[in-house]
Tab-separated table of C-alpha atoms and ligand atoms in Angstrom:
chain	number	residue	atom	x	y	z
A	502	MET	CA	-24.918	27.929	-23.902
A	503	TRP	CA	-26.956	28.468	-20.838
A	504	HIS	CA	-30.477	29.039	-19.411
A	505	LEU	CA	-32.069	30.142	-16.515
A	506	ILE	CA	-35.385	30.067	-15.695
A	507	TYR	CA	-36.319	32.069	-12.921
A	508	THR	CA	-39.692	33.226	-11.946
A	509	SER	CA	-40.442	36.929	-10.272
A	510	LYS	CA	-42.273	36.683	-6.834
A	511	LYS	CA	-44.092	39.148	-7.454
A	512	SER	CA	-45.270	39.968	-11.196
A	513	GLY	CA	-45.649	35.604	-11.068
A	514	ALA	CA	-43.702	36.039	-15.241
A	515	VAL	CA	-41.275	33.873	-15.880
A	516	GLY	CA	-38.060	34.889	-18.058
A	517	LEU	CA	-34.614	33.210	-19.476
A	518	SER	CA	-31.884	35.114	-18.787
A	519	SER	CA	-29.165	33.853	-20.944
A	520	ARG	CA	-24.872	34.527	-21.332
A	521	SER	CA	-25.120	34.192	-25.221
A	522	ASP	CA	-24.979	37.782	-25.596
A	523	LEU	CA	-21.737	37.864	-27.735
A	524	THR	CA	-23.804	36.234	-30.888
A	525	GLY	CA	-23.613	39.622	-33.268
A	526	PHE	CA	-27.759	40.564	-33.109
A	527	SER	CA	-28.178	43.440	-30.942
A	528	LEU	CA	-30.182	43.805	-27.670
A	529	VAL	CA	-29.815	40.960	-25.610
A	530	ARG	CA	-30.851	41.273	-22.624
A	531	VAL	CA	-31.778	39.940	-19.040
A	532	TYR	CA	-35.320	39.703	-17.877
A	533	GLN	CA	-35.404	43.131	-15.696
A	534	PRO	CA	-39.431	44.287	-15.100
A	535	THR	CA	-39.725	47.300	-14.863
A	536	GLU	CA	-40.474	48.852	-11.575
A	537	ALA	CA	-43.567	50.188	-12.579
A	538	LEU	CA	-44.983	46.715	-13.570
A	539	GLU	CA	-43.337	44.706	-10.457
A	540	VAL	CA	-46.827	46.011	-8.599
A	541	PRO	CA	-49.619	43.478	-10.041
A	542	PRO	CA	-52.417	45.315	-11.189
A	543	LYS	CA	-55.538	45.386	-9.845
A	544	ILE	CA	-59.546	46.351	-10.661
A	545	THR	CA	-60.734	47.818	-7.712
A	546	THR	CA	-65.098	49.029	-7.522
A	547	ASP	CA	-63.995	52.517	-8.634
A	548	SER	CA	-60.819	52.374	-10.237
A	549	ILE	CA	-58.081	50.502	-11.913
A	550	ILE	CA	-54.426	50.568	-10.901
A	551	ILE	CA	-51.986	49.460	-13.817
A	552	GLY	CA	-47.910	50.272	-13.424
A	553	GLY	CA	-48.801	52.377	-9.995
A	554	LYS	CA	-51.120	54.518	-10.902
A	555	THR	CA	-55.284	54.620	-10.615
A	556	TYR	CA	-57.324	54.761	-12.803
A	557	PRO	CA	-61.077	56.159	-11.981
A	558	LYS	CA	-63.521	53.580	-13.567
A	559	ASP	CA	-66.843	54.935	-16.032
A	560	ASP	CA	-69.305	53.753	-18.207
A	561	ALA	CA	-66.780	52.628	-20.359
A	562	THR	CA	-64.613	50.336	-18.562
A	563	ASN	CA	-64.242	47.317	-19.335
A	564	VAL	CA	-60.430	45.462	-19.122
A	565	THR	CA	-60.718	42.437	-16.996
A	566	THR	CA	-58.380	41.172	-14.203
A	567	THR	CA	-57.482	38.139	-16.902
A	568	ILE	CA	-56.272	41.149	-19.465
A	569	LEU	CA	-54.723	43.424	-17.207
A	570	GLU	CA	-52.255	40.274	-15.940
A	571	LYS	CA	-51.431	39.508	-19.499
A	572	THR	CA	-49.747	43.653	-18.987
A	573	ALA	CA	-46.983	42.064	-16.594
A	574	ARG	CA	-45.725	39.599	-18.887
A	575	GLN	CA	-43.570	41.763	-21.566
A	576	LEU	CA	-42.717	38.872	-24.037
A	577	HIS	CA	-40.553	40.882	-25.729
A	578	LEU	CA	-38.208	41.573	-23.474
A	579	ILE	CA	-37.497	38.178	-22.318
A	580	PRO	CA	-34.118	36.998	-24.104
A	581	ALA	CA	-34.644	33.493	-26.082
A	582	HIS	CA	-38.652	33.529	-25.755
A	583	PRO	CA	-39.655	34.228	-30.113
A	584	ILE	CA	-40.716	37.148	-29.948
A	585	ALA	CA	-37.832	38.678	-28.252
A	586	THR	CA	-35.811	36.540	-30.560
A	587	ILE	CA	-37.653	37.635	-33.694
A	588	LYS	CA	-38.027	40.971	-31.850
A	589	ASP	CA	-34.018	41.421	-32.536
A	590	ARG	CA	-33.779	39.916	-36.211
A	591	ILE	CA	-36.415	42.653	-37.631
A	592	ALA	CA	-34.476	45.228	-35.874
A	593	SER	CA	-30.936	44.129	-37.413
A	594	THR	CA	-32.437	44.679	-40.616
A	595	PHE	CA	-33.366	48.323	-40.220
A	596	PRO	CA	-29.367	49.379	-39.033
A	597	GLY	CA	-29.730	52.953	-37.869
A	598	PHE	CA	-32.902	52.820	-36.919
A	599	LYS	CA	-33.806	54.193	-32.893
A	600	HIS	CA	-35.558	51.438	-31.585
A	601	TYR	CA	-38.333	52.142	-28.709
A	602	ASP	CA	-39.482	48.805	-26.533
A	603	GLN	CA	-40.003	49.760	-23.443
A	604	PHE	CA	-43.404	51.895	-23.421
A	605	SER	CA	-46.514	51.423	-21.074
A	606	PRO	CA	-49.353	49.920	-22.584
A	607	VAL	CA	-51.680	52.601	-21.407
A	608	VAL	CA	-51.916	55.392	-23.439
A	609	THR	CA	-54.454	57.843	-24.454
A	610	THR	CA	-57.590	57.535	-26.382
A	611	LYS	CA	-55.832	60.863	-28.235
A	612	GLU	CA	-52.667	58.552	-28.698
A	613	ASN	CA	-54.465	55.337	-30.296
A	614	PHE	CA	-57.402	57.464	-32.380
A	615	ASP	CA	-57.440	60.704	-32.584
A	616	ASP	CA	-53.804	61.707	-33.761
A	617	LEU	CA	-53.711	59.055	-35.910
A	618	CYS	CA	-56.789	60.824	-38.092
A	619	PHE	CA	-59.327	57.788	-37.170
A	620	SER	CA	-63.230	59.349	-37.440
A	621	ASP	CA	-65.386	59.608	-34.452
A	622	ASP	CA	-67.440	56.838	-35.428
A	623	HIS	CA	-64.895	54.263	-36.471
A	624	PRO	CA	-65.449	51.245	-35.602
A	625	GLY	CA	-62.161	50.903	-33.566
A	626	ARG	CA	-63.374	52.654	-31.023
A	627	SER	CA	-66.335	50.597	-29.640
A	628	VAL	CA	-66.252	49.105	-26.525
A	629	THR	CA	-66.671	46.107	-28.509
A	630	ASP	CA	-63.674	45.765	-30.315
A	631	THR	CA	-61.002	48.139	-27.699
A	632	TYR	CA	-59.912	47.531	-23.798
A	633	TYR	CA	-61.057	50.965	-22.002
A	634	LEU	CA	-59.373	51.951	-18.426
A	635	ASN	CA	-62.317	54.590	-18.945
A	636	ASN	CA	-63.610	57.105	-21.933
A	637	LYS	CA	-60.009	58.418	-22.009
A	638	ILE	CA	-57.378	55.808	-21.145
A	639	MET	CA	-57.294	52.375	-22.848
A	640	LEU	CA	-54.979	49.840	-23.791
A	641	ARG	CA	-53.235	50.540	-27.085
A	642	THR	CA	-54.112	48.590	-30.133
A	643	HIS	CA	-51.910	49.255	-31.774
A	644	THR	CA	-47.825	50.143	-31.862
A	645	SER	CA	-49.019	53.558	-33.815
A	646	ALA	CA	-50.385	54.575	-30.861
A	647	HIS	CA	-47.364	56.472	-30.625
A	648	GLN	CA	-46.501	57.061	-34.230
A	649	LEU	CA	-46.285	60.815	-33.550
A	650	GLN	CA	-44.506	61.318	-30.490
A	651	THR	CA	-41.647	59.078	-31.978
A	652	LEU	CA	-41.799	60.388	-35.107
A	653	LYS	CA	-40.987	64.297	-33.101
A	654	GLU	CA	-37.693	62.737	-32.173
A	655	SER	CA	-36.910	60.594	-35.030
A	656	ASP	CA	-36.758	60.322	-38.793
A	657	LYS	CA	-35.857	56.254	-38.895
A	658	LEU	CA	-37.656	54.461	-36.088
A	659	LEU	CA	-39.261	51.204	-34.985
A	660	VAL	CA	-41.218	50.751	-31.933
A	661	THR	CA	-42.014	47.137	-30.540
A	662	ALA	CA	-44.953	46.684	-27.871
A	663	ASP	CA	-47.640	44.528	-26.194
A	664	VAL	CA	-50.841	45.780	-27.699
A	665	TYR	CA	-54.668	44.795	-26.650
A	666	ARG	CA	-57.689	43.747	-28.449
A	667	ARG	CA	-60.980	42.272	-28.470
A	668	ASP	CA	-60.416	40.312	-30.468
A	669	GLU	CA	-62.179	36.126	-32.286
A	670	ILE	CA	-60.731	33.006	-30.751
A	671	ASP	CA	-58.956	31.039	-32.885
A	672	ALA	CA	-55.300	29.466	-33.686
A	673	SER	CA	-54.115	33.261	-34.948
A	674	HIS	CA	-55.788	35.530	-33.654
A	675	TYR	CA	-54.901	36.675	-29.210
A	676	PRO	CA	-56.248	39.357	-27.478
A	677	ALA	CA	-53.083	39.954	-26.214
A	678	PHE	CA	-49.851	40.160	-28.974
A	679	HIS	CA	-46.897	41.679	-30.103
A	680	GLN	CA	-46.420	44.400	-32.624
A	681	MET	CA	-43.701	45.899	-34.118
A	682	GLU	CA	-43.878	49.740	-35.632
A	683	GLY	CA	-41.704	50.828	-38.486
A	684	ALA	CA	-41.557	54.171	-40.274
A	685	GLN	CA	-38.547	56.154	-42.331
A	686	LEU	CA	-39.025	60.167	-43.255
A	687	PHE	CA	-37.220	61.114	-46.423
A	688	ASP	CA	-36.668	65.055	-47.775
A	689	ALA	CA	-39.750	65.828	-49.948
A	690	LYS	CA	-38.143	67.399	-52.321
A	691	THR	CA	-34.883	64.301	-52.461
A	692	VAL	CA	-36.721	61.521	-52.332
A	693	VAL	CA	-36.941	60.160	-55.447
A	694	ALA	CA	-33.323	60.106	-55.951
A	695	ASP	CA	-32.397	59.413	-52.313
A	696	VAL	CA	-34.127	56.226	-52.876
A	697	GLN	CA	-33.385	55.116	-56.067
A	698	LYS	CA	-29.459	54.741	-55.426
A	699	GLU	CA	-30.031	53.089	-51.777
A	700	ILE	CA	-32.445	50.404	-53.785
A	701	LYS	CA	-29.608	49.916	-56.394
A	702	GLU	CA	-27.183	49.682	-54.035
A	703	ALA	CA	-28.904	47.373	-51.836
A	704	LEU	CA	-30.304	44.614	-54.051
A	705	ALA	CA	-26.466	43.954	-55.561
A	706	ALA	CA	-25.995	43.451	-51.933
A	707	ASN	CA	-28.962	40.742	-51.626
A	708	PRO	CA	-29.565	38.626	-54.466
A	709	ALA	CA	-32.884	37.415	-54.451
A	710	SER	CA	-33.872	34.138	-52.869
A	711	ALA	CA	-34.840	31.346	-55.219
A	712	GLY	CA	-36.921	29.938	-52.188
A	713	ILE	CA	-39.341	32.603	-52.109
A	714	GLN	CA	-42.044	34.167	-54.314
A	715	THR	CA	-43.350	37.540	-53.938
A	716	THR	CA	-46.655	38.576	-55.930
A	717	ASP	CA	-47.353	42.273	-56.043
A	718	THR	CA	-50.211	42.741	-58.253
A	719	THR	CA	-51.003	46.320	-56.296
A	720	LEU	CA	-51.866	49.334	-58.197
A	721	ILE	CA	-52.814	53.566	-57.096
A	722	THR	CA	-56.556	53.510	-57.657
A	723	PRO	CA	-58.941	55.784	-56.510
A	724	GLU	CA	-59.774	53.208	-53.753
A	725	ASN	CA	-56.490	53.311	-52.703
A	726	PRO	CA	-55.450	56.637	-53.507
A	727	LYS	CA	-52.007	59.150	-53.874
A	728	GLN	CA	-52.997	61.547	-51.014
A	729	ASP	CA	-53.746	65.125	-52.621
A	730	CYS	CA	-50.833	67.026	-51.724
A	731	HIS	CA	-48.197	64.744	-52.471
A	732	ASP	CA	-45.908	64.636	-55.837
A	733	GLU	CA	-46.673	61.644	-57.644
A	734	ALA	CA	-43.230	60.450	-58.108
A	735	ALA	CA	-41.918	61.517	-54.280
A	736	MET	CA	-45.028	59.109	-53.508
A	737	LEU	CA	-44.250	56.273	-55.943
A	738	ALA	CA	-40.580	56.918	-54.860
A	739	THR	CA	-41.418	56.743	-50.774
A	740	ALA	CA	-43.841	53.555	-51.735
A	741	ASP	CA	-41.051	51.765	-52.873
A	742	HIS	CA	-38.775	51.940	-50.306
A	743	LEU	CA	-41.439	50.519	-47.957
A	744	LYS	CA	-42.287	47.743	-50.132
A	745	HIS	CA	-37.872	47.251	-51.185
A	746	SER	CA	-37.365	47.516	-47.079
A	747	LEU	CA	-39.944	44.796	-46.038
A	748	ASN	CA	-39.207	42.702	-49.054
A	749	LEU	CA	-36.100	42.717	-47.783
A	750	MET	CA	-36.649	42.276	-44.257
A	751	VAL	CA	-38.454	39.285	-45.340
A	752	ARG	CA	-35.952	37.759	-47.049
A	753	ARG	CA	-33.617	37.494	-44.733
A	754	LEU	CA	-35.889	36.692	-41.942
A	755	PHE	CA	-36.482	33.695	-44.184
A	756	SER	CA	-33.132	32.807	-45.737
A	757	GLN	CA	-33.378	29.011	-44.523
A	758	GLU	CA	-36.733	28.473	-45.812
A	759	LYS	CA	-37.073	26.346	-49.319
A	760	ASN	CA	-40.501	27.133	-50.419
A	761	LEU	CA	-42.166	30.395	-49.082
A	762	GLN	CA	-45.091	32.287	-50.495
A	763	VAL	CA	-45.368	35.837	-49.984
A	764	ARG	CA	-48.096	38.370	-51.566
A	765	TRP	CA	-49.011	41.976	-51.444
A	766	ILE	CA	-52.996	43.253	-51.706
A	767	ASP	CA	-54.028	46.430	-51.524
A	768	ALA	CA	-55.471	47.987	-47.625
A	769	GLN	CA	-56.877	50.770	-45.807
A	770	PHE	CA	-55.927	52.618	-42.630
A	771	PRO	CA	-56.744	56.255	-41.430
A	772	PHE	CA	-53.151	57.000	-40.595
A	773	THR	CA	-51.996	56.001	-44.198
A	774	SER	CA	-52.686	56.274	-48.181
A	775	PRO	CA	-51.416	54.382	-50.110
A	776	SER	CA	-51.907	51.708	-48.012
A	777	TRP	CA	-51.385	47.938	-47.795
A	778	GLU	CA	-50.685	44.151	-46.392
A	779	MET	CA	-48.270	41.483	-46.747
A	780	GLU	CA	-49.475	38.148	-46.473
A	781	ILE	CA	-48.173	34.817	-46.344
A	782	LEU	CA	-49.093	31.337	-47.099
A	783	TYR	CA	-49.223	29.412	-44.163
A	784	GLN	CA	-50.506	25.552	-43.762
A	785	GLY	CA	-52.471	26.053	-46.518
A	786	LYS	CA	-53.854	29.704	-45.783
A	787	TRP	CA	-53.141	33.635	-46.703
A	788	LEU	CA	-52.377	34.838	-43.193
A	789	GLU	CA	-51.864	38.579	-42.770
A	790	VAL	CA	-48.192	39.165	-41.488
A	791	LEU	CA	-48.104	43.465	-41.499
A	792	GLY	CA	-49.947	46.778	-43.094
A	793	CYS	CA	-48.416	49.316	-44.135
A	794	GLY	CA	-48.500	52.652	-46.136
A	795	VAL	CA	-47.266	56.080	-46.946
A	796	ILE	CA	-48.423	58.346	-43.764
A	797	ARG	CA	-50.744	60.969	-43.749
A	798	GLN	CA	-49.437	64.261	-43.989
A	799	ASP	CA	-51.409	65.583	-41.501
A	800	ILE	CA	-49.881	63.634	-39.298
A	801	LEU	CA	-45.884	64.465	-40.292
A	802	ASN	CA	-47.173	68.702	-39.913
A	803	ASN	CA	-48.413	68.193	-36.430
A	804	ALA	CA	-45.085	66.110	-35.874
A	805	ASP	CA	-43.457	69.371	-36.926
A	806	LYS	CA	-41.753	67.684	-39.668
A	807	PRO	CA	-43.459	69.366	-42.492
A	808	ASP	CA	-40.928	69.035	-45.232
A	809	LYS	CA	-41.067	65.412	-45.069
A	810	ILE	CA	-42.049	62.038	-46.941
A	811	GLY	CA	-42.829	58.640	-44.886
A	812	TRP	CA	-43.999	55.049	-44.802
A	813	ALA	CA	-44.834	53.229	-41.680
A	814	PHE	CA	-45.854	49.354	-41.117
A	815	GLY	CA	-47.092	48.371	-38.615
A	816	LEU	CA	-46.646	44.319	-37.827
A	817	GLY	CA	-47.021	41.058	-36.458
A	818	LEU	CA	-44.819	39.462	-34.318
A	819	GLU	CA	-46.807	36.448	-32.811
A	820	ARG	CA	-47.833	35.685	-36.628
A	821	LEU	CA	-44.054	36.063	-38.157
A	822	ALA	CA	-43.089	34.032	-35.382
A	823	MET	CA	-45.148	31.139	-36.080
A	824	VAL	CA	-44.312	30.936	-39.500
A	825	LEU	CA	-41.093	30.514	-38.813
A	826	TYR	CA	-40.532	28.433	-36.167
A	827	GLY	CA	-43.805	26.235	-36.905
A	828	ILE	CA	-45.369	27.107	-33.934
A	829	PRO	CA	-48.583	26.095	-34.364
A	830	ASP	CA	-51.126	27.926	-32.008
A	831	ILE	CA	-50.773	31.777	-30.719
A	832	ARG	CA	-51.543	30.355	-27.042
A	833	LEU	CA	-48.315	28.723	-26.948
A	834	PHE	CA	-46.479	31.999	-26.675
A	835	TRP	CA	-48.264	32.359	-22.848
A	836	SER	CA	-47.313	29.568	-21.840
A	837	GLN	CA	-45.253	29.201	-18.892
A	838	ASP	CA	-44.259	25.809	-19.370
A	839	ALA	CA	-40.995	24.549	-19.429
A	840	ARG	CA	-41.335	21.819	-22.545
A	841	PHE	CA	-42.399	25.162	-24.319
A	842	LEU	CA	-39.976	27.738	-22.667
A	843	ARG	CA	-36.465	25.341	-22.889
A	844	GLN	CA	-36.785	24.572	-26.423
A	845	PHE	CA	-35.600	28.626	-27.729
A	846	GLU	CA	-32.041	29.814	-26.766
A	847	PRO	CA	-31.262	33.321	-27.195
A	848	SER	CA	-30.506	35.004	-31.128
A	849	LYS	CA	-31.605	31.574	-32.640
A	850	ILE	CA	-34.506	29.854	-34.510
A	851	GLN	CA	-35.336	26.652	-34.810
A	852	LYS	CA	-38.184	25.156	-35.744
A	853	PHE	CA	-40.162	24.198	-32.628
A	854	LYS	CA	-41.135	20.528	-31.972
A	855	PRO	CA	-44.169	19.753	-30.439
A	856	PHE	CA	-44.636	18.312	-27.509
A	857	SER	CA	-47.998	15.810	-26.727
A	858	LYS	CA	-50.992	17.501	-27.817
A	859	TYR	CA	-53.874	16.724	-25.327
A	860	SER	CA	-57.324	15.869	-26.294
A	861	PRO	CA	-60.082	18.278	-27.309
A	862	CYS	CA	-63.322	18.593	-25.368
A	863	ILE	CA	-66.185	20.381	-27.412
A	864	LYS	CA	-69.026	21.806	-26.004
A	865	ASP	CA	-72.207	23.636	-26.974
A	866	ILE	CA	-73.956	26.913	-26.007
A	867	SER	CA	-76.929	27.980	-27.924
A	868	PHE	CA	-79.144	31.304	-26.382
A	869	TRP	CA	-81.696	34.431	-27.130
A	870	VAL	CA	-79.389	37.292	-27.597
A	871	PRO	CA	-80.752	40.903	-26.744
A	872	GLU	CA	-80.396	43.663	-29.160
A	873	GLY	CA	-76.491	44.898	-29.833
A	874	PHE	CA	-75.393	41.167	-28.721
A	875	HIS	CA	-71.864	41.054	-30.176
A	876	GLU	CA	-69.333	38.323	-30.359
A	877	ASN	CA	-66.452	39.370	-29.405
A	878	ASN	CA	-68.734	40.597	-26.121
A	879	PHE	CA	-69.075	36.443	-26.068
A	880	CYS	CA	-65.583	35.102	-26.675
A	881	GLU	CA	-64.308	37.737	-23.768
A	882	VAL	CA	-66.809	35.617	-21.333
A	883	VAL	CA	-65.043	32.291	-22.465
A	884	ARG	CA	-61.968	33.738	-21.767
A	885	ASP	CA	-62.613	35.160	-18.393
A	886	VAL	CA	-63.930	31.784	-17.664
A	887	ALA	CA	-61.763	29.226	-19.364
A	888	GLY	CA	-58.446	31.243	-19.661
A	889	ASP	CA	-55.815	29.724	-22.321
A	890	ILE	CA	-57.943	26.674	-22.304
A	891	ALA	CA	-60.512	27.846	-24.750
A	892	GLU	CA	-58.674	27.190	-28.024
A	893	THR	CA	-61.561	28.275	-30.604
A	894	VAL	CA	-65.026	29.944	-30.361
A	895	GLU	CA	-67.483	29.060	-33.226
A	896	MET	CA	-70.743	30.540	-34.662
A	897	ILE	CA	-72.275	27.349	-35.490
A	898	ASP	CA	-75.508	28.263	-35.872
A	899	LYS	CA	-77.845	31.279	-36.052
A	900	PHE	CA	-81.495	31.935	-36.775
A	901	THR	CA	-84.385	34.259	-36.328
A	902	HIS	CA	-87.919	32.603	-34.944
A	903	PRO	CA	-90.788	33.306	-37.621
A	904	LYS	CA	-93.202	34.616	-35.061
A	905	THR	CA	-91.397	36.447	-32.152
A	906	ASN	CA	-88.955	37.501	-34.238
A	907	ARG	CA	-86.181	36.698	-31.853
A	908	GLN	CA	-83.112	35.953	-32.538
A	909	SER	CA	-80.642	33.213	-31.250
A	910	VAL	CA	-77.414	31.653	-31.588
A	911	CYS	CA	-75.346	28.913	-30.759
A	912	PHE	CA	-71.782	28.590	-30.533
A	913	ARG	CA	-69.293	25.745	-30.537
A	914	ILE	CA	-66.136	25.636	-27.622
A	915	ASN	CA	-62.856	23.455	-28.299
A	916	TYR	CA	-61.588	23.354	-25.023
A	917	ARG	CA	-58.163	22.253	-24.496
A	918	SER	CA	-54.762	23.058	-22.247
A	919	MET	CA	-51.204	23.198	-24.053
A	920	ASP	CA	-49.796	21.869	-21.123
A	921	ARG	CA	-51.765	19.150	-19.092
A	922	ASN	CA	-54.816	16.987	-19.143
A	923	VAL	CA	-58.215	18.454	-18.490
A	924	THR	CA	-60.766	16.378	-16.704
A	925	ASN	CA	-64.347	15.578	-17.950
A	926	ASN	CA	-65.487	16.674	-14.546
A	927	GLU	CA	-63.097	19.820	-14.816
A	928	ILE	CA	-64.628	21.198	-18.799
A	929	ASN	CA	-68.058	20.490	-16.564
A	930	GLU	CA	-67.740	22.946	-14.347
A	931	ILE	CA	-66.039	25.508	-16.542
A	932	GLN	CA	-68.999	24.790	-19.313
A	933	GLU	CA	-71.351	25.317	-15.986
A	934	LYS	CA	-70.038	28.726	-15.078
A	935	LEU	CA	-69.528	29.743	-18.750
A	936	ARG	CA	-73.620	29.523	-18.518
A	937	THR	CA	-74.272	31.239	-16.023
A	938	GLU	CA	-71.648	34.292	-15.866
A	939	VAL	CA	-73.337	34.895	-20.183
A	940	VAL	CA	-76.637	35.089	-18.156
A	941	ASP	CA	-75.842	37.404	-15.612
A	942	ARG	CA	-73.292	39.073	-17.559
A	943	MET	CA	-74.552	39.829	-21.411
A	944	LYS	CA	-79.206	39.326	-20.336
A	945	VAL	CA	-78.932	36.612	-22.874
A	946	GLU	CA	-81.788	33.487	-21.740
A	947	LEU	CA	-80.511	30.156	-22.382
A	948	ARG	CA	-82.409	27.813	-24.436
B	1934	LIG	C1	-52.664	47.890	-37.337
B	1934	LIG	O1	-52.603	47.680	-36.387
B	1934	LIG	C2	-51.731	49.382	-37.701
B	1934	LIG	N1	-51.483	50.201	-37.275
B	1934	LIG	C3	-50.985	48.597	-38.846
B	1934	LIG	C4	-50.196	49.832	-39.753
B	1934	LIG	C5	-49.047	50.626	-39.455
B	1934	LIG	C6	-50.393	50.186	-41.106
B	1934	LIG	C7	-48.450	51.568	-39.997
B	1934	LIG	C8	-50.056	51.027	-41.479
B	1934	LIG	C9	-48.485	52.074	-40.502
B	1934	LIG	P1	-53.431	45.668	-38.050
B	1934	LIG	O2	-54.923	45.540	-37.587
B	1934	LIG	O3	-53.992	44.896	-39.398
B	1934	LIG	O4	-53.255	46.958	-38.251
B	1934	LIG	O5	-52.446	44.617	-37.594
B	1934	LIG	C10	-51.109	44.909	-37.774
B	1934	LIG	C11	-50.868	43.011	-37.933
B	1934	LIG	O6	-51.296	42.681	-36.108
B	1934	LIG	C12	-51.419	42.349	-38.827
B	1934	LIG	O7	-51.275	41.824	-39.936
B	1934	LIG	C13	-51.407	40.857	-37.614
B	1934	LIG	O8	-50.213	40.314	-37.946
B	1934	LIG	C14	-50.938	41.352	-36.534
B	1934	LIG	N2	-52.294	41.070	-35.731
B	1934	LIG	C15	-53.448	42.148	-35.929
B	1934	LIG	N3	-54.303	41.079	-34.740
B	1934	LIG	C16	-53.498	40.164	-33.609
B	1934	LIG	C17	-54.717	38.959	-33.179
B	1934	LIG	N4	-55.661	39.530	-32.262
B	1934	LIG	N5	-53.791	38.805	-32.928
B	1934	LIG	C18	-52.356	38.175	-33.411
B	1934	LIG	N6	-51.941	39.854	-34.487
B	1934	LIG	C19	-52.447	40.223	-35.214
B	1935	LIG	MG1	-55.431	44.175	-40.464
């Protein structure tokens, strides 16, 4: 097996290409950024240029250059990258599913929210949570943005893509990450019999693994209900098939794991009911790896499939890769450091060998906040100023002045580079810049 690391001059993207594509797993290909992504994204005074298209800015625009640059990376299309390997492994546990993995990250608010039954005041739509190019155009926050379109075309499908969210900063959250969506539809009239037979056969062919312990105590309740339009037996069969398919996926993916704890918990999504999440115990904490449920019938009706019933799931590829490869920090996936990239071979999952950790540098910043202050806005400024050197951002103090009623917050930022030693001087400069930028951009008063 051999690797070739190359750099695309235009986009700066680094890819690993490999000749070892005769491995039995589907879809190992040479990384070729699509032509549209070869044009670097750009923000001008009145527009955003991405994928060769120009979008006018308006009062909702909040994408930053740092985020737009990530859209050119396409980690899920780089052979040997852990994200691409996991993608192929999971896809191989869903044979016969049509796999879409080339959709542009730029979608409409209709696709990302309206088509999926999000209410008009759903917090996910807020500018503090979502990256907008303008009022109507955004970076998708989940692969579900392609559900309606792909369900029209197919009854068994997977969608893998990069997604973007304004989120907190820590080892398992990053503003750009990768999801895989899966969906399967059945004839509502025959689903009970069809599913029973399939599950029985699959369980006989895939005996339980001693190393994986799965707990499911969830029940159908008024808080996590059946949809009125669904027949109870059909819904239960669909839900059984969903959980069975995902349990089987985990069993295959983690067949080498000696002690894996998995649990199912209730969840809520505007586009499924009932809904659940799967969590895996990782480094002593429950890590949420996916959300899923029985698809809202309105969506199937809009996809011109009123006689079908179906399930869908959306999983975080980084989260599964962290557990499988033992990768401790989500920022590593974006590393261009050869010490990271050279550890991986196409189709092969092996434990990550950490390279020396550089020393951290901790800095605090306190300020009085104006009304409407949101933590994600502060995290965004940190990301813009410090990039991936910001390892964690944590609010360590918050108080309201008894006389003036003004609110003050203190954030602790842990700076540490994944791939080099950062000098004290450099961090001091970053911290100074951060102090200036938060005042300029967020109208706070430093303390
Ligand atoms: C969704 O995005 C739903 N679209 C999933 C879904 C699809 C539900 C189809 C039902 C039917 P959620 O926001 O929980 O749900 O994200 C799904 C997964 O993405 C999470 O379980 C987690 O594994 C991953 N994830 C979420 N936020 C981040 C983040 N900031 N960084 C890395 N991974 C994340
Ligand atoms: Mg969730």
